PDB file of C-alpha atoms in Angstrom:
ATOM      1  CA  MET A   1     -10.737 -25.071 -10.890  1.00 56.00           C
ATOM      2  CA  GLU A   2      -9.080 -28.096  -9.267  1.00 65.00           C
ATOM      3  CA  ARG A   3      -5.866 -27.346 -11.192  1.00 63.00           C
ATOM      4  CA  GLU A   4      -5.872 -23.766  -9.828  1.00 61.00           C
ATOM      5  CA  ARG A   5      -6.293 -25.049  -6.258  1.00 62.00           C
ATOM      6  CA  TYR A   6      -3.415 -27.459  -6.781  1.00 64.00           C
ATOM      7  CA  VAL A   7      -1.159 -24.644  -8.029  1.00 59.00           C
ATOM      8  CA  VAL A   8      -2.065 -22.457  -5.030  1.00 60.00           C
ATOM      9  CA  ARG A   9      -1.409 -25.319  -2.585  1.00 66.00           C
ATOM     10  CA  GLU A  10       1.977 -25.990  -4.178  1.00 67.00           C
ATOM     11  CA  CYS A  11       2.906 -22.290  -3.999  1.00 56.00           C
ATOM     12  CA  VAL A  12       1.967 -22.134  -0.328  1.00 56.00           C
ATOM     13  CA  LYS A  13       4.092 -25.224   0.383  1.00 60.00           C
ATOM     14  CA  LYS A  14       7.061 -23.661  -1.384  1.00 57.00           C
ATOM     15  CA  ILE A  15       6.622 -20.377   0.472  1.00 52.00           C
ATOM     16  CA  LYS A  16       6.595 -22.285   3.759  1.00 52.00           C
ATOM     17  CA  ASN A  17       9.818 -24.024   2.709  1.00 52.00           C
ATOM     18  CA  LYS A  18      11.337 -20.541   2.126  1.00 48.00           C
ATOM     19  CA  MET A  19      12.317 -21.057  -1.478  1.00 43.00           C
ATOM     20  CA  THR A  20      13.472 -17.802  -3.028  1.00 48.00           C
ATOM     21  CA  SER A  21      13.304 -18.215  -6.807  1.00 52.00           C
ATOM     22  CA  VAL A  22      10.305 -16.425  -8.291  1.00 53.00           C
ATOM     23  CA  HIS A  23       9.969 -19.042 -10.994  1.00 50.00           C
ATOM     24  CA  SER A  24      10.081 -21.883  -8.508  1.00 58.00           C
ATOM     25  CA  LEU A  25       7.447 -20.164  -6.358  1.00 56.00           C
ATOM     26  CA  PHE A  26       5.150 -19.244  -9.237  1.00 55.00           C
ATOM     27  CA  PRO A  27       5.630 -21.708 -12.111  1.00 59.00           C
ATOM     28  CA  GLU A  28       2.422 -20.486 -13.739  1.00 57.00           C
ATOM     29  CA  ILE A  29       2.922 -16.800 -13.013  1.00 52.00           C
ATOM     30  CA  ASP A  30       0.482 -15.658 -15.702  1.00 50.00           C
ATOM     31  CA  GLU A  31      -2.491 -17.169 -13.875  1.00 52.00           C
ATOM     32  CA  PRO A  32      -4.142 -14.286 -11.970  1.00 51.00           C
ATOM     33  CA  ASP A  33      -5.556 -16.488  -9.197  1.00 53.00           C
ATOM     34  CA  VAL A  34      -2.063 -17.615  -8.191  1.00 47.00           C
ATOM     35  CA  LEU A  35      -0.907 -14.116  -7.287  1.00 49.00           C
ATOM     36  CA  GLU A  36      -4.243 -13.088  -5.769  1.00 53.00           C
ATOM     37  CA  SER A  37      -4.211 -15.963  -3.294  1.00 52.00           C
ATOM     38  CA  ARG A  38      -0.680 -15.296  -2.039  1.00 54.00           C
ATOM     39  CA  VAL A  39      -0.369 -14.218   1.565  1.00 53.00           C
ATOM     40  CA  ILE A  40       2.040 -11.308   2.122  1.00 59.00           C
ATOM     41  CA  ASP A  41       3.225  -9.537   5.252  1.00 67.00           C
ATOM     42  CA  CYS A  42       2.347  -5.942   6.154  1.00 70.00           C
ATOM     43  CA  ASN A  43       5.668  -4.475   5.006  1.00 75.00           C
ATOM     44  CA  MET A  44       5.370  -6.089   1.598  1.00 79.00           C
ATOM     45  CA  MET A  45       1.751  -4.994   1.294  1.00 81.00           C
ATOM     46  CA  GLY A  46       2.753  -1.434   2.175  1.00 84.00           C
ATOM     47  CA  LEU A  47       5.561  -1.395  -0.363  1.00 88.00           C
ATOM     48  CA  SER A  48       3.275  -2.827  -3.031  1.00 88.00           C
ATOM     49  CA  ALA A  49       0.677  -0.143  -2.221  1.00 90.00           C
ATOM     50  CA  GLU A  50       3.295   2.616  -2.480  1.00 92.00           C
ATOM     51  CA  PHE A  51       4.286   1.444  -5.944  1.00 92.00           C
ATOM     52  CA  LEU A  52       0.619   1.135  -6.978  1.00 93.00           C
ATOM     53  CA  ALA A  53      -0.071   4.738  -5.925  1.00 93.00           C
ATOM     54  CA  CYS A  54       3.120   5.908  -7.625  1.00 92.00           C
ATOM     55  CA  SER A  55       2.096   4.179 -10.867  1.00 92.00           C
ATOM     56  CA  VAL A  56      -1.392   5.720 -10.754  1.00 92.00           C
ATOM     57  CA  VAL A  57       0.195   9.188 -10.543  1.00 91.00           C
ATOM     58  CA  ALA A  58       2.529   8.328 -13.417  1.00 91.00           C
ATOM     59  CA  GLY A  59      -0.526   7.191 -15.381  1.00 89.00           C
ATOM     60  CA  PHE A  60      -1.837  10.762 -15.151  1.00 88.00           C
ATOM     61  CA  GLY A  61       1.340  11.924 -16.908  1.00 90.00           C
ATOM     62  CA  PHE A  62       3.290  13.187 -13.908  1.00 92.00           C
ATOM     63  CA  MET A  63       6.836  12.166 -13.073  1.00 93.00           C
ATOM     64  CA  ALA A  64       6.680  10.136  -9.863  1.00 93.00           C
ATOM     65  CA  HIS A  65       9.709   8.874  -7.941  1.00 92.00           C
ATOM     66  CA  HIS A  66       9.618   6.340  -5.106  1.00 92.00           C
ATOM     67  CA  ILE A  67      11.714   7.785  -2.270  1.00 88.00           C
ATOM     68  CA  ASN A  68      10.646   6.254   1.065  1.00 74.00           C
ATOM     69  CA  ALA A  69      11.876   9.190   3.121  1.00 82.00           C
ATOM     70  CA  ARG A  70      10.826  10.074   6.652  1.00 80.00           C
ATOM     71  CA  GLY A  71       7.213  11.268   6.409  1.00 81.00           C
ATOM     72  CA  TYR A  72       6.631  10.491   2.725  1.00 89.00           C
ATOM     73  CA  ASP A  73       6.994   7.581   0.331  1.00 91.00           C
ATOM     74  CA  PHE A  74       7.256   9.185  -3.098  1.00 93.00           C
ATOM     75  CA  VAL A  75       7.498  12.566  -4.773  1.00 94.00           C
ATOM     76  CA  VAL A  76       5.559  13.884  -7.741  1.00 94.00           C
ATOM     77  CA  GLU A  77       6.817  16.606 -10.055  1.00 93.00           C
ATOM     78  CA  CYS A  78       3.860  18.962 -10.449  1.00 86.00           C
ATOM     79  CA  LYS A  79       3.892  22.475 -11.924  1.00 87.00           C
ATOM     80  CA  GLY A  80       7.600  22.957 -11.308  1.00 89.00           C
ATOM     81  CA  ARG A  81       7.643  21.733  -7.730  1.00 91.00           C
ATOM     82  CA  LEU A  82       7.984  18.449  -5.904  1.00 92.00           C
ATOM     83  CA  MET A  83       4.956  17.250  -3.963  1.00 92.00           C
ATOM     84  CA  ARG A  84       5.700  14.798  -1.141  1.00 93.00           C
ATOM     85  CA  VAL A  85       3.148  11.981  -0.935  1.00 93.00           C
ATOM     86  CA  GLN A  86       2.672   9.588   1.980  1.00 91.00           C
ATOM     87  CA  ALA A  87       1.001   6.282   1.068  1.00 92.00           C
ATOM     88  CA  LYS A  88      -1.242   4.480   3.546  1.00 91.00           C
ATOM     89  CA  SER A  89      -2.830   1.132   2.826  1.00 91.00           C
ATOM     90  CA  THR A  90      -5.218  -1.336   4.351  1.00 90.00           C
ATOM     91  CA  SER A  91      -6.054  -4.844   3.244  1.00 85.00           C
ATOM     92  CA  LYS A  92      -9.830  -5.002   3.703  1.00 87.00           C
ATOM     93  CA  ALA A  93     -12.977  -3.062   4.452  1.00 90.00           C
ATOM     94  CA  VAL A  94     -14.904  -3.629   7.665  1.00 92.00           C
ATOM     95  CA  ASN A  95     -18.627  -2.925   7.392  1.00 93.00           C
ATOM     96  CA  GLY A  96     -17.995  -1.222   4.053  1.00 92.00           C
ATOM     97  CA  MET A  97     -15.353   1.148   5.447  1.00 94.00           C
ATOM     98  CA  TYR A  98     -11.573   1.211   5.098  1.00 93.00           C
ATOM     99  CA  ALA A  99      -9.746   2.570   8.149  1.00 92.00           C
ATOM    100  CA  PHE A 100      -6.329   4.188   7.725  1.00 90.00           C
ATOM    101  CA  ASN A 101      -3.809   5.144  10.380  1.00 83.00           C
ATOM    102  CA  THR A 102      -2.270   8.493   9.382  1.00 81.00           C
ATOM    103  CA  THR A 103       0.391   8.717  12.073  1.00 75.00           C
ATOM    104  CA  TYR A 104       4.147   8.507  11.944  1.00 69.00           C
ATOM    105  CA  GLU A 105       6.644   7.515  14.625  1.00 66.00           C
ATOM    106  CA  ILE A 106       8.300  10.596  16.148  1.00 60.00           C
ATOM    107  CA  SER A 107      11.414   8.982  17.586  1.00 56.00           C
ATOM    108  CA  ASP A 108      14.016   6.791  15.902  1.00 51.00           C
ATOM    109  CA  LYS A 109      14.981   5.304  19.271  1.00 52.00           C
ATOM    110  CA  LEU A 110      14.289   1.621  19.677  1.00 50.00           C
ATOM    111  CA  ARG A 111      11.522   0.835  22.095  1.00 48.00           C
ATOM    112  CA  ARG A 112      12.717  -1.415  24.883  1.00 52.00           C
ATOM    113  CA  GLY A 113      10.518  -3.803  26.788  1.00 53.00           C
ATOM    114  CA  GLY A 114       7.529  -3.270  24.490  1.00 55.00           C
ATOM    115  CA  GLY A 115       7.111   0.369  25.443  1.00 54.00           C
ATOM    116  CA  LYS A 116       4.454   2.564  23.900  1.00 59.00           C
ATOM    117  CA  ARG A 117       5.220   4.109  20.504  1.00 61.00           C
ATOM    118  CA  ASN A 118       5.426   7.880  20.367  1.00 61.00           C
ATOM    119  CA  THR A 119       3.339   8.885  17.337  1.00 65.00           C
ATOM    120  CA  ALA A 120       1.733  11.990  15.890  1.00 68.00           C
ATOM    121  CA  GLY A 121      -0.603  12.798  13.031  1.00 71.00           C
ATOM    122  CA  LEU A 122       1.013  13.846   9.776  1.00 75.00           C
ATOM    123  CA  THR A 123       1.154  17.547   8.971  1.00 72.00           C
ATOM    124  CA  LEU A 124       2.211  19.662   5.992  1.00 78.00           C
ATOM    125  CA  THR A 125       5.684  19.689   7.555  1.00 79.00           C
ATOM    126  CA  GLN A 126       6.092  15.987   6.659  1.00 82.00           C
ATOM    127  CA  CYS A 127       4.180  15.698   3.364  1.00 85.00           C
ATOM    128  CA  ASP A 128       1.888  17.543   0.958  1.00 89.00           C
ATOM    129  CA  ALA A 129      -0.636  14.835   0.060  1.00 89.00           C
ATOM    130  CA  MET A 130      -1.773  11.378   1.087  1.00 89.00           C
ATOM    131  CA  ALA A 131      -2.461   8.347  -1.092  1.00 92.00           C
ATOM    132  CA  PHE A 132      -4.971   5.966   0.496  1.00 93.00           C
ATOM    133  CA  ILE A 133      -4.854   2.476  -0.997  1.00 94.00           C
ATOM    134  CA  ALA A 134      -7.501  -0.233  -0.673  1.00 93.00           C
ATOM    135  CA  ALA A 135      -5.169  -3.172  -1.320  1.00 90.00           C
ATOM    136  CA  ASP A 136      -7.865  -5.817  -1.774  1.00 89.00           C
ATOM    137  CA  ILE A 137      -9.451  -3.946  -4.707  1.00 91.00           C
ATOM    138  CA  ARG A 138      -6.247  -2.163  -5.824  1.00 91.00           C
ATOM    139  CA  LYS A 139      -7.760   1.323  -5.805  1.00 93.00           C
ATOM    140  CA  VAL A 140      -6.173   4.609  -4.728  1.00 93.00           C
ATOM    141  CA  ILE A 141      -7.663   7.891  -3.501  1.00 93.00           C
ATOM    142  CA  PHE A 142      -5.453  10.983  -3.181  1.00 92.00           C
ATOM    143  CA  LEU A 143      -6.296  13.631  -0.585  1.00 89.00           C
ATOM    144  CA  PRO A 144      -4.513  16.671   0.826  1.00 87.00           C
ATOM    145  CA  VAL A 145      -2.959  16.288   4.267  1.00 84.00           C
ATOM    146  CA  GLN A 146      -5.299  17.074   7.150  1.00 80.00           C
ATOM    147  CA  ASP A 147      -2.952  18.559   9.749  1.00 72.00           C
ATOM    148  CA  GLY A 148      -2.612  16.390  12.826  1.00 71.00           C
ATOM    149  CA  SER A 149      -5.335  13.874  11.939  1.00 77.00           C
ATOM    150  CA  LYS A 150      -4.402  10.413  13.270  1.00 81.00           C
ATOM    151  CA  SER A 151      -6.875   8.370  11.242  1.00 83.00           C
ATOM    152  CA  ILE A 152      -9.330   8.516   8.379  1.00 87.00           C
ATOM    153  CA  ARG A 153     -12.142   6.266   7.198  1.00 91.00           C
ATOM    154  CA  ILE A 154     -13.106   5.984   3.536  1.00 92.00           C
ATOM    155  CA  SER A 155     -16.045   3.924   2.260  1.00 92.00           C
ATOM    156  CA  LYS A 156     -15.629   1.158  -0.262  1.00 93.00           C
ATOM    157  CA  ALA A 157     -18.200   2.966  -2.415  1.00 92.00           C
ATOM    158  CA  GLU A 158     -15.895   6.004  -2.590  1.00 91.00           C
ATOM    159  CA  PHE A 159     -13.044   3.795  -3.837  1.00 91.00           C
ATOM    160  CA  LEU A 160     -15.297   2.191  -6.436  1.00 90.00           C
ATOM    161  CA  ALA A 161     -16.688   5.491  -7.770  1.00 89.00           C
ATOM    162  CA  PRO A 162     -15.826   6.027 -11.458  1.00 84.00           C
ATOM    163  CA  ASP A 163     -13.676   9.123 -10.797  1.00 79.00           C
ATOM    164  CA  ALA A 164     -12.109   7.913  -7.519  1.00 75.00           C
ATOM    165  CA  GLU A 165      -8.556   7.674  -8.852  1.00 73.00           C
ATOM    166  CA  ARG A 166      -8.124  11.342  -9.659  1.00 64.00           C
ATOM    167  CA  LEU A 167      -5.695  13.887  -8.380  1.00 55.00           C
ATOM    168  CA  SER A 168      -7.389  16.508  -6.210  1.00 50.00           C
TER     169      SER A 168
END
């Protein structure tokens, strides 16, 4: 246990020193606790969640391609058509519930002076399905798009259900 703490402390020091080599950051990369304790920013967490959801779909035998287009993150080949899937992730449950923001930014214009973002709820115009990812437990739930909804809450129990990672 003390050895694991030492490894984590050393990794954190190296991250703070902005070293870029994966092997220098994670000399004992096979130890699961090393990767679990790493702190990552929101963009990296989101990207990781997109790839997790994409791999779950591929695990069901569908061709899945990471795209990161406006309004969706990956496409799935299903019954001769491409389904656009938007991935949304959150890092932890609060009072047993995961809260997801299901909006997208309408304008590409840069906000000046900290102005308010112009957002709207996703609709079938942007994507066909949503992948909700609980990053802390690495579970995914797929749901159809609910036109215009700006948020959704899903319980931790729903993520942990035996058939949670299924395609609706």
